[in-house]
mmCIF file of C-alpha atoms in Angstrom:
data_model
loop_
_atom_site.group_PDB
_atom_site.id
_atom_site.type_symbol
_atom_site.label_atom_id
_atom_site.label_comp_id
_atom_site.label_asym_id
_atom_site.label_seq_id
_atom_site.Cartn_x
_atom_site.Cartn_y
_atom_site.Cartn_z
ATOM 1 C CA MET A 1 82.016 24.515 -18.175
ATOM 2 C CA LYS A 2 80.174 27.740 -18.653
ATOM 3 C CA ASN A 3 77.164 25.895 -20.097
ATOM 4 C CA LEU A 4 77.087 23.558 -17.088
ATOM 5 C CA ILE A 5 76.964 26.484 -14.668
ATOM 6 C CA ILE A 6 74.092 28.045 -16.623
ATOM 7 C CA LYS A 7 72.136 24.751 -16.479
ATOM 8 C CA LEU A 8 72.670 24.488 -12.714
ATOM 9 C CA ILE A 9 71.424 28.042 -12.186
ATOM 10 C CA ALA A 10 68.310 27.252 -14.281
ATOM 11 C CA LEU A 11 67.537 24.112 -12.260
ATOM 12 C CA VAL A 12 67.882 26.006 -8.958
ATOM 13 C CA SER A 13 65.498 28.671 -10.232
ATOM 14 C CA LEU A 14 62.973 26.012 -11.327
ATOM 15 C CA PHE A 15 62.983 24.261 -7.945
ATOM 16 C CA GLY A 16 62.624 27.611 -6.191
ATOM 17 C CA SER A 17 59.534 28.502 -8.205
ATOM 18 C CA LEU A 18 58.006 25.079 -7.511
ATOM 19 C CA ALA A 19 58.631 25.521 -3.798
ATOM 20 C CA ILE A 20 56.906 28.871 -3.878
ATOM 21 C CA ASP A 21 53.841 27.576 -5.824
ATOM 22 C CA MET A 22 53.408 24.347 -3.801
ATOM 23 C CA PRO A 23 51.845 25.918 -0.668
ATOM 24 C CA SER A 24 49.183 27.685 -2.707
ATOM 25 C CA ALA A 25 48.376 24.479 -4.615
ATOM 26 C CA MET A 26 48.135 22.510 -1.385
ATOM 27 C CA ALA A 27 45.905 25.207 0.116
ATOM 28 C CA GLN A 28 43.510 25.038 -2.817
ATOM 29 C CA GLU A 29 43.412 21.245 -2.682
ATOM 30 C CA SER A 30 42.662 21.242 1.041
ATOM 31 C CA ASP A 31 40.049 24.006 0.788
ATOM 32 C CA ALA A 32 37.905 22.137 -1.787
ATOM 33 C CA ASN A 33 38.010 18.454 -2.671
ATOM 34 C CA ILE A 34 35.867 16.119 -4.759
ATOM 35 C CA LEU A 35 34.742 13.282 -2.506
ATOM 36 C CA ASN A 36 32.797 11.263 -5.059
ATOM 37 C CA ILE A 37 31.493 11.349 -8.609
ATOM 38 C CA ILE A 38 28.542 9.056 -9.314
ATOM 39 C CA ASN A 39 28.154 8.494 -13.034
ATOM 40 C CA PRO A 40 25.325 6.583 -14.825
ATOM 41 C CA THR A 41 25.589 2.821 -14.381
ATOM 42 C CA VAL A 42 25.161 2.106 -18.117
ATOM 43 C CA SER A 43 27.596 3.566 -20.626
ATOM 44 C CA ASN A 44 26.453 1.845 -23.827
ATOM 45 C CA GLY A 45 23.240 1.467 -25.767
ATOM 46 C CA ILE A 46 22.155 5.024 -24.901
ATOM 47 C CA GLN A 47 19.506 6.278 -27.320
ATOM 48 C CA ILE A 48 17.744 9.533 -28.048
ATOM 49 C CA GLY A 49 15.455 10.596 -25.212
ATOM 50 C CA ASP A 50 17.316 8.622 -22.535
ATOM 51 C CA VAL A 51 17.895 10.362 -19.191
ATOM 52 C CA LEU A 52 21.345 10.232 -17.563
ATOM 53 C CA ASN A 53 21.925 11.230 -13.944
ATOM 54 C CA ARG A 54 25.220 12.366 -12.501
ATOM 55 C CA THR A 55 26.003 13.324 -8.893
ATOM 56 C CA ILE A 56 29.087 15.159 -7.644
ATOM 57 C CA VAL A 57 29.878 15.288 -3.908
ATOM 58 C CA ILE A 58 32.284 18.060 -2.877
ATOM 59 C CA GLU A 59 33.876 18.906 0.459
ATOM 60 C CA VAL A 60 34.740 22.585 1.016
ATOM 61 C CA ASN A 61 36.145 24.444 3.981
ATOM 62 C CA THR A 62 33.995 27.111 5.588
ATOM 63 C CA PRO A 63 33.242 29.826 4.648
ATOM 64 C CA TYR A 64 33.531 28.664 1.004
ATOM 65 C CA GLN A 65 30.256 27.973 -0.797
ATOM 66 C CA ILE A 66 29.148 26.975 -4.270
ATOM 67 C CA SER A 67 28.387 30.087 -6.297
ATOM 68 C CA LYS A 68 24.837 29.557 -7.540
ATOM 69 C CA THR A 69 25.236 32.267 -10.166
ATOM 70 C CA ALA A 70 28.046 30.265 -11.770
ATOM 71 C CA LEU A 71 26.114 26.986 -11.958
ATOM 72 C CA PRO A 72 25.301 25.612 -15.407
ATOM 73 C CA MET A 73 21.935 26.845 -16.678
ATOM 74 C CA LYS A 74 18.966 24.490 -16.656
ATOM 75 C CA GLY A 75 17.877 23.822 -20.246
ATOM 76 C CA GLU A 76 21.353 24.411 -21.647
ATOM 77 C CA VAL A 77 22.176 22.163 -24.619
ATOM 78 C CA ARG A 78 25.760 21.178 -25.427
ATOM 79 C CA ASN A 79 26.506 18.811 -28.304
ATOM 80 C CA GLY A 80 22.965 17.449 -28.252
ATOM 81 C CA ILE A 81 22.961 16.856 -24.460
ATOM 82 C CA GLU A 82 20.437 18.973 -22.544
ATOM 83 C CA LEU A 83 20.747 19.717 -18.835
ATOM 84 C CA THR A 84 17.120 19.204 -17.782
ATOM 85 C CA ASP A 85 17.557 19.647 -14.021
ATOM 86 C CA ILE A 86 20.148 20.600 -11.410
ATOM 87 C CA THR A 87 19.795 20.276 -7.636
ATOM 88 C CA VAL A 88 22.265 21.479 -5.010
ATOM 89 C CA ASN A 89 22.105 20.211 -1.421
ATOM 90 C CA SER A 90 24.472 21.340 1.301
ATOM 91 C CA SER A 91 25.066 19.985 4.806
ATOM 92 C CA ASP A 92 26.828 22.539 7.002
ATOM 93 C CA LYS A 93 29.297 21.347 9.608
ATOM 94 C CA THR A 94 31.715 23.123 11.939
ATOM 95 C CA LYS A 95 34.702 23.344 9.595
ATOM 96 C CA LYS A 96 33.584 21.495 6.457
ATOM 97 C CA ASN A 97 30.598 21.765 4.169
ATOM 98 C CA ILE A 98 29.493 18.744 2.142
ATOM 99 C CA VAL A 99 27.851 19.832 -1.092
ATOM 100 C CA SER A 100 25.966 17.378 -3.314
ATOM 101 C CA ILE A 101 25.214 18.479 -6.886
ATOM 102 C CA ALA A 102 22.733 16.306 -8.813
ATOM 103 C CA LEU A 103 22.710 16.804 -12.579
ATOM 104 C CA ARG A 104 20.106 15.330 -14.903
ATOM 105 C CA TYR A 105 20.829 15.205 -18.607
ATOM 106 C CA GLN A 106 18.651 14.086 -21.522
ATOM 107 C CA VAL A 107 20.043 12.958 -24.830
ATOM 108 C CA PHE A 108 18.694 14.730 -27.928
ATOM 109 C CA ALA A 109 21.611 13.997 -30.247
ATOM 110 C CA SER A 110 21.285 11.947 -33.404
ATOM 111 C CA ALA A 111 23.688 9.786 -35.344
ATOM 112 C CA ALA A 112 23.398 7.319 -38.184
ATOM 113 C CA LYS A 113 25.675 4.787 -36.502
ATOM 114 C CA PRO A 114 26.989 4.085 -32.987
ATOM 115 C CA VAL A 115 29.257 6.870 -31.818
ATOM 116 C CA VAL A 116 30.994 7.953 -28.627
ATOM 117 C CA MET A 117 29.378 10.966 -26.973
ATOM 118 C CA GLN A 118 29.934 12.553 -23.591
ATOM 119 C CA LEU A 119 28.283 14.327 -20.746
ATOM 120 C CA PRO A 120 30.017 17.722 -20.746
ATOM 121 C CA LYS A 121 32.695 18.622 -18.247
ATOM 122 C CA GLU A 122 31.568 21.057 -15.584
ATOM 123 C CA GLU A 123 33.300 23.699 -13.479
ATOM 124 C CA PHE A 124 31.879 24.954 -10.181
ATOM 125 C CA THR A 125 33.094 28.210 -8.682
ATOM 126 C CA LEU A 126 33.576 28.585 -4.922
ATOM 127 C CA THR A 127 33.087 31.949 -3.229
ATOM 128 C CA GLY A 128 33.128 33.350 0.261
ATOM 129 C CA GLY A 129 36.803 32.797 1.060
ATOM 130 C CA ASP A 130 40.024 34.710 0.626
ATOM 131 C CA LYS A 131 40.832 33.108 -2.726
ATOM 132 C CA ALA A 132 38.735 32.325 -5.793
ATOM 133 C CA LEU A 133 38.564 28.550 -6.055
ATOM 134 C CA SER A 134 36.912 26.256 -8.568
ATOM 135 C CA ILE A 135 36.201 22.548 -8.912
ATOM 136 C CA LYS A 136 36.536 20.953 -12.327
ATOM 137 C CA VAL A 137 34.559 17.789 -13.117
ATOM 138 C CA PRO A 138 35.764 15.807 -16.136
ATOM 139 C CA ALA A 139 33.478 14.753 -18.992
ATOM 140 C CA TRP A 140 31.940 11.265 -19.019
ATOM 141 C CA ASN A 141 31.925 9.264 -22.253
ATOM 142 C CA PHE A 142 29.218 6.879 -23.392
ATOM 143 C CA TRP A 143 28.191 4.990 -26.523
ATOM 144 C CA PHE A 144 25.211 6.432 -28.371
ATOM 145 C CA SER A 145 23.135 3.937 -30.393
ATOM 146 C CA PRO A 146 20.826 5.094 -33.212
ATOM 147 C CA LEU A 147 17.208 3.972 -33.238
ATOM 148 C CA VAL A 148 17.457 2.716 -36.820
ATOM 149 C CA ALA A 149 20.285 1.336 -38.896
ATOM 150 C CA GLU A 150 22.040 3.536 -41.416
ATOM 151 C CA GLY A 151 20.909 3.492 -45.018
ATOM 152 C CA ILE A 152 17.646 1.525 -44.738
ATOM 153 C CA THR A 153 15.258 1.872 -47.631
ATOM 154 C CA ASN A 154 12.161 0.471 -45.946
ATOM 155 C CA ALA A 155 11.226 1.310 -42.375
ATOM 156 C CA LYS A 156 9.318 -1.950 -42.054
ATOM 157 C CA GLU A 157 12.579 -3.897 -42.356
ATOM 158 C CA ASN A 158 13.849 -2.205 -39.198
ATOM 159 C CA LEU A 159 10.827 -3.037 -37.020
ATOM 160 C CA GLN A 160 11.642 -5.066 -33.932
ATOM 161 C CA PRO A 161 9.173 -7.447 -32.286
ATOM 162 C CA GLN A 162 7.870 -6.328 -28.927
ATOM 163 C CA TYR A 163 8.792 -8.402 -25.939
ATOM 164 C CA LYS A 164 5.871 -10.230 -24.410
ATOM 165 C CA PRO A 165 5.494 -9.103 -20.798
ATOM 166 C CA THR A 166 6.222 -11.652 -18.120
ATOM 167 C CA LEU A 167 3.040 -13.137 -16.733
ATOM 168 C CA ILE A 168 2.429 -12.919 -13.012
ATOM 169 C CA ASP A 169 1.316 -16.085 -11.270
ATOM 170 C CA VAL A 170 -2.043 -15.236 -9.712
ATOM 171 C CA SER A 171 -3.130 -18.781 -8.840
ATOM 172 C CA ALA A 172 -2.545 -18.118 -5.135
ATOM 173 C CA HIS A 173 -4.695 -14.981 -5.348
ATOM 174 C CA HIS A 174 -7.434 -16.949 -7.125
ATOM 175 C CA ALA A 175 -7.403 -19.580 -4.394
ATOM 176 C CA ARG A 176 -7.628 -16.943 -1.651
ATOM 177 C CA PHE A 177 -10.420 -15.181 -3.544
ATOM 178 C CA TRP A 178 -12.552 -18.301 -3.861
ATOM 179 C CA VAL A 179 -11.950 -19.265 -0.227
ATOM 180 C CA SER A 180 -12.908 -15.767 0.899
ATOM 181 C CA LEU A 181 -15.983 -15.815 -1.335
ATOM 182 C CA ALA A 182 -17.046 -19.199 0.047
ATOM 183 C CA LEU A 183 -16.620 -17.964 3.630
ATOM 184 C CA PHE A 184 -18.595 -14.812 2.828
ATOM 185 C CA ILE A 185 -21.468 -16.759 1.258
ATOM 186 C CA THR A 186 -21.476 -19.251 4.133
ATOM 187 C CA GLY A 187 -21.559 -16.451 6.697
ATOM 188 C CA LEU A 188 -24.296 -14.645 4.798
ATOM 189 C CA LEU A 189 -26.420 -17.781 4.597
ATOM 190 C CA GLY A 190 -25.810 -18.378 8.285
ATOM 191 C CA LEU A 191 -27.013 -14.898 9.187
ATOM 192 C CA VAL A 192 -30.082 -15.339 6.976
ATOM 193 C CA TYR A 193 -30.786 -18.750 8.477
ATOM 194 C CA ILE A 194 -30.514 -17.444 12.024
ATOM 195 C CA ASN A 195 -32.475 -14.217 11.640
ATOM 196 C CA ALA A 196 -34.826 -14.668 8.677
ATOM 197 C CA ASP A 197 -38.535 -14.970 9.293
ATOM 198 C CA LYS A 198 -39.678 -15.684 5.732
ATOM 199 C CA ARG A 199 -41.555 -18.954 5.440
ATOM 200 C CA TRP A 200 -40.585 -19.544 1.804
ATOM 201 C CA LEU A 201 -36.936 -20.108 2.744
ATOM 202 C CA PRO A 202 -35.963 -23.794 3.129
ATOM 203 C CA PHE A 203 -36.018 -25.145 6.688
ATOM 204 C CA MET A 204 -37.506 -21.851 7.900
ATOM 205 C CA ASN A 205 -41.125 -22.841 8.449
ATOM 206 C CA GLY A 206 -40.905 -24.785 11.695
ATOM 207 C CA ALA A 207 -43.603 -24.734 14.335
ATOM 208 C CA PHE A 208 -41.898 -22.154 16.541
ATOM 209 C CA ALA A 209 -40.851 -20.066 13.531
ATOM 210 C CA GLN A 210 -44.534 -19.795 12.604
ATOM 211 C CA ALA A 211 -45.434 -18.945 16.194
ATOM 212 C CA HIS A 212 -42.713 -16.288 16.366
ATOM 213 C CA ARG A 213 -43.953 -14.637 13.158
ATOM 214 C CA SER A 214 -47.515 -14.650 14.450
ATOM 215 C CA LEU A 215 -46.571 -13.188 17.841
ATOM 216 C CA LYS A 216 -44.670 -10.291 16.286
ATOM 217 C CA LYS A 217 -47.800 -9.271 14.370
ATOM 218 C CA LEU A 218 -49.991 -9.066 17.488
ATOM 219 C CA PRO A 219 -50.486 -5.773 19.320
ATOM 220 C CA SER A 220 -49.555 -5.518 22.997
ATOM 221 C CA ASN A 221 -52.953 -5.659 24.721
ATOM 222 C CA GLN A 222 -54.973 -8.079 26.851
ATOM 223 C CA THR A 223 -56.908 -9.417 23.887
ATOM 224 C CA SER A 224 -53.687 -10.456 22.163
ATOM 225 C CA GLU A 225 -52.360 -12.315 25.205
ATOM 226 C CA LYS A 226 -54.691 -15.282 24.758
ATOM 227 C CA LYS A 227 -53.970 -15.392 21.027
ATOM 228 C CA ALA A 228 -50.243 -15.356 21.743
ATOM 229 C CA LEU A 229 -50.563 -18.191 24.254
ATOM 230 C CA ALA A 230 -52.640 -20.137 21.750
ATOM 231 C CA HIS A 231 -49.952 -19.758 19.074
ATOM 232 C CA MET A 232 -47.290 -20.987 21.507
ATOM 233 C CA HIS A 233 -49.358 -23.979 22.656
ATOM 234 C CA HIS A 234 -50.144 -24.810 19.039
ATOM 235 C CA ALA A 235 -46.401 -24.896 18.239
ATOM 236 C CA PHE A 236 -45.706 -27.185 21.222
ATOM 237 C CA ASN A 237 -48.606 -29.467 20.268
ATOM 238 C CA ASN A 238 -47.504 -29.701 16.612
ATOM 239 C CA LEU A 239 -43.990 -30.611 17.596
ATOM 240 C CA HIS A 240 -45.099 -33.028 20.327
ATOM 241 C CA GLY A 241 -47.677 -34.675 18.077
ATOM 242 C CA LYS A 242 -50.465 -34.189 20.613
ATOM 243 C CA ASN A 243 -51.542 -31.761 23.285
ATOM 244 C CA LEU A 244 -48.655 -30.893 25.578
ATOM 245 C CA PHE A 245 -49.347 -30.056 29.222
ATOM 246 C CA ALA A 246 -47.080 -28.950 32.016
ATOM 247 C CA ASN A 247 -46.796 -32.517 33.341
ATOM 248 C CA ASP A 248 -45.546 -33.693 29.921
ATOM 249 C CA VAL A 249 -42.539 -31.324 29.674
ATOM 250 C CA GLU A 250 -40.034 -34.001 30.706
ATOM 251 C CA GLN A 251 -41.441 -36.372 28.070
ATOM 252 C CA PHE A 252 -41.281 -33.589 25.465
ATOM 253 C CA LEU A 253 -37.636 -32.819 26.285
ATOM 254 C CA ALA A 254 -36.704 -36.490 26.147
ATOM 255 C CA ALA A 255 -38.185 -36.712 22.643
ATOM 256 C CA HIS A 256 -36.610 -33.379 21.572
ATOM 257 C CA PRO A 257 -33.333 -32.999 23.505
ATOM 258 C CA LYS A 258 -32.239 -29.900 21.557
ATOM 259 C CA PHE A 259 -34.780 -27.925 23.642
ATOM 260 C CA SER A 260 -33.271 -29.118 26.929
ATOM 261 C CA ILE A 261 -31.231 -25.958 27.388
ATOM 262 C CA LEU A 262 -34.554 -24.052 27.617
ATOM 263 C CA LYS A 263 -36.125 -26.414 30.160
ATOM 264 C CA THR A 264 -36.470 -23.678 32.776
ATOM 265 C CA ASP A 265 -38.004 -21.247 30.254
ATOM 266 C CA ILE A 266 -40.478 -23.870 29.020
ATOM 267 C CA THR A 267 -41.520 -24.788 32.545
ATOM 268 C CA THR A 268 -41.956 -21.098 33.405
ATOM 269 C CA PHE A 269 -44.030 -20.592 30.261
ATOM 270 C CA PHE A 270 -46.518 -23.315 31.206
ATOM 271 C CA ALA A 271 -46.770 -21.900 34.718
ATOM 272 C CA GLN A 272 -47.441 -18.388 33.370
ATOM 273 C CA SER A 273 -49.916 -19.782 30.837
ATOM 274 C CA ASN A 274 -51.898 -21.552 33.549
ATOM 275 C CA ALA A 275 -51.840 -18.416 35.694
ATOM 276 C CA SER A 276 -52.982 -16.233 32.787
ATOM 277 C CA LEU A 277 -55.720 -18.554 31.572
ATOM 278 C CA PHE A 278 -57.040 -19.893 34.861
ATOM 279 C CA GLY A 279 -55.760 -17.525 37.547
ATOM 280 C CA ASN A 280 -56.378 -13.917 38.553
ATOM 281 C CA LYS A 281 -52.737 -12.753 38.367
ATOM 282 C CA HIS A 282 -52.076 -10.491 35.465
ATOM 283 C CA LYS A 283 -48.972 -8.703 34.254
ATOM 284 C CA GLU A 284 -48.672 -5.693 32.000
ATOM 285 C CA SER A 285 -49.580 -6.633 28.445
ATOM 286 C CA GLU A 286 -46.459 -5.065 26.866
ATOM 287 C CA GLN A 287 -44.102 -6.876 29.233
ATOM 288 C CA PHE A 288 -46.010 -10.135 28.834
ATOM 289 C CA MET A 289 -45.981 -9.988 25.018
ATOM 290 C CA SER A 290 -42.295 -9.028 24.807
ATOM 291 C CA GLY A 291 -41.450 -11.996 27.045
ATOM 292 C CA LEU A 292 -43.405 -14.395 24.821
ATOM 293 C CA ILE A 293 -41.776 -13.006 21.653
ATOM 294 C CA ALA A 294 -38.315 -13.436 23.171
ATOM 295 C CA LEU A 295 -39.154 -17.018 24.240
ATOM 296 C CA SER A 296 -40.539 -17.878 20.802
ATOM 297 C CA LYS A 297 -37.325 -16.610 19.179
ATOM 298 C CA ARG A 298 -35.159 -18.762 21.489
ATOM 299 C CA LEU A 299 -37.330 -21.785 20.752
ATOM 300 C CA ARG A 300 -37.117 -21.047 17.016
ATOM 301 C CA ASP A 301 -33.314 -20.918 17.231
ATOM 302 C CA CYS A 302 -33.235 -24.269 19.024
ATOM 303 C CA GLU A 303 -35.580 -25.654 16.387
ATOM 304 C CA ARG A 304 -33.109 -24.555 13.684
ATOM 305 C CA GLY A 305 -30.134 -25.868 15.616
ATOM 306 C CA VAL A 306 -28.398 -22.493 16.049
#
């Protein structure tokens, strides 16, 4: 009976101590909580030199903050695992702070056969509040694989064939390239055909093309006016097959309908020619020559069908 009473007293004391400690434990849990731990997606086949990233997201009540002096040191090596980088980002809110801690590890361990290794456990201290709090992050295990098998006598036996890279289908790009090149060449030839004055180019030495080249070489003076008119009449005569006069313009256009759009210009030319050769009216030489050059170019374009 006496032993039973002693046991009851001990149980009451135990529950009393738990009741006293519970509020402080609940306060610490509510003041700082781990929201998420993002571990590497691959936990096997890790080899020397591989980089492993780990992110811890913590929620802490204000005014608690992560103590930067208590963070793990960059470059610290534990069991062959080096902490190569650590980044802390914090988003302040009214009552809660969300802290994201990004850890980057690199494996420099070595083993002769596959073995289980781990990213070290971490502990982050919180300061700024009434109590000293800390967050403990558990270790993360992974399988480490050696680069070579254990006990080989010849390194050549352990060589692995390289994977042939996947070829990219570029047939569509080839087709677009050739189409673009063909369009470019066609456009270039079109520009040359429209604007070139060289007689050695094919289909470039028509009657009006020759007249246009000759007119551009003449100076703008009264002496050149008659030569310019002669070049123009010579082009009309060559194309018509005989001398072409003002009364024969309709016949000329019927035989060469591609010049019909310039009927008014041709009629005006013959009228100006008659006035210049047989009349007393005279215009300024520069204006007269520029008008003839412009007309010869339009006639040349019609001759080329552009």
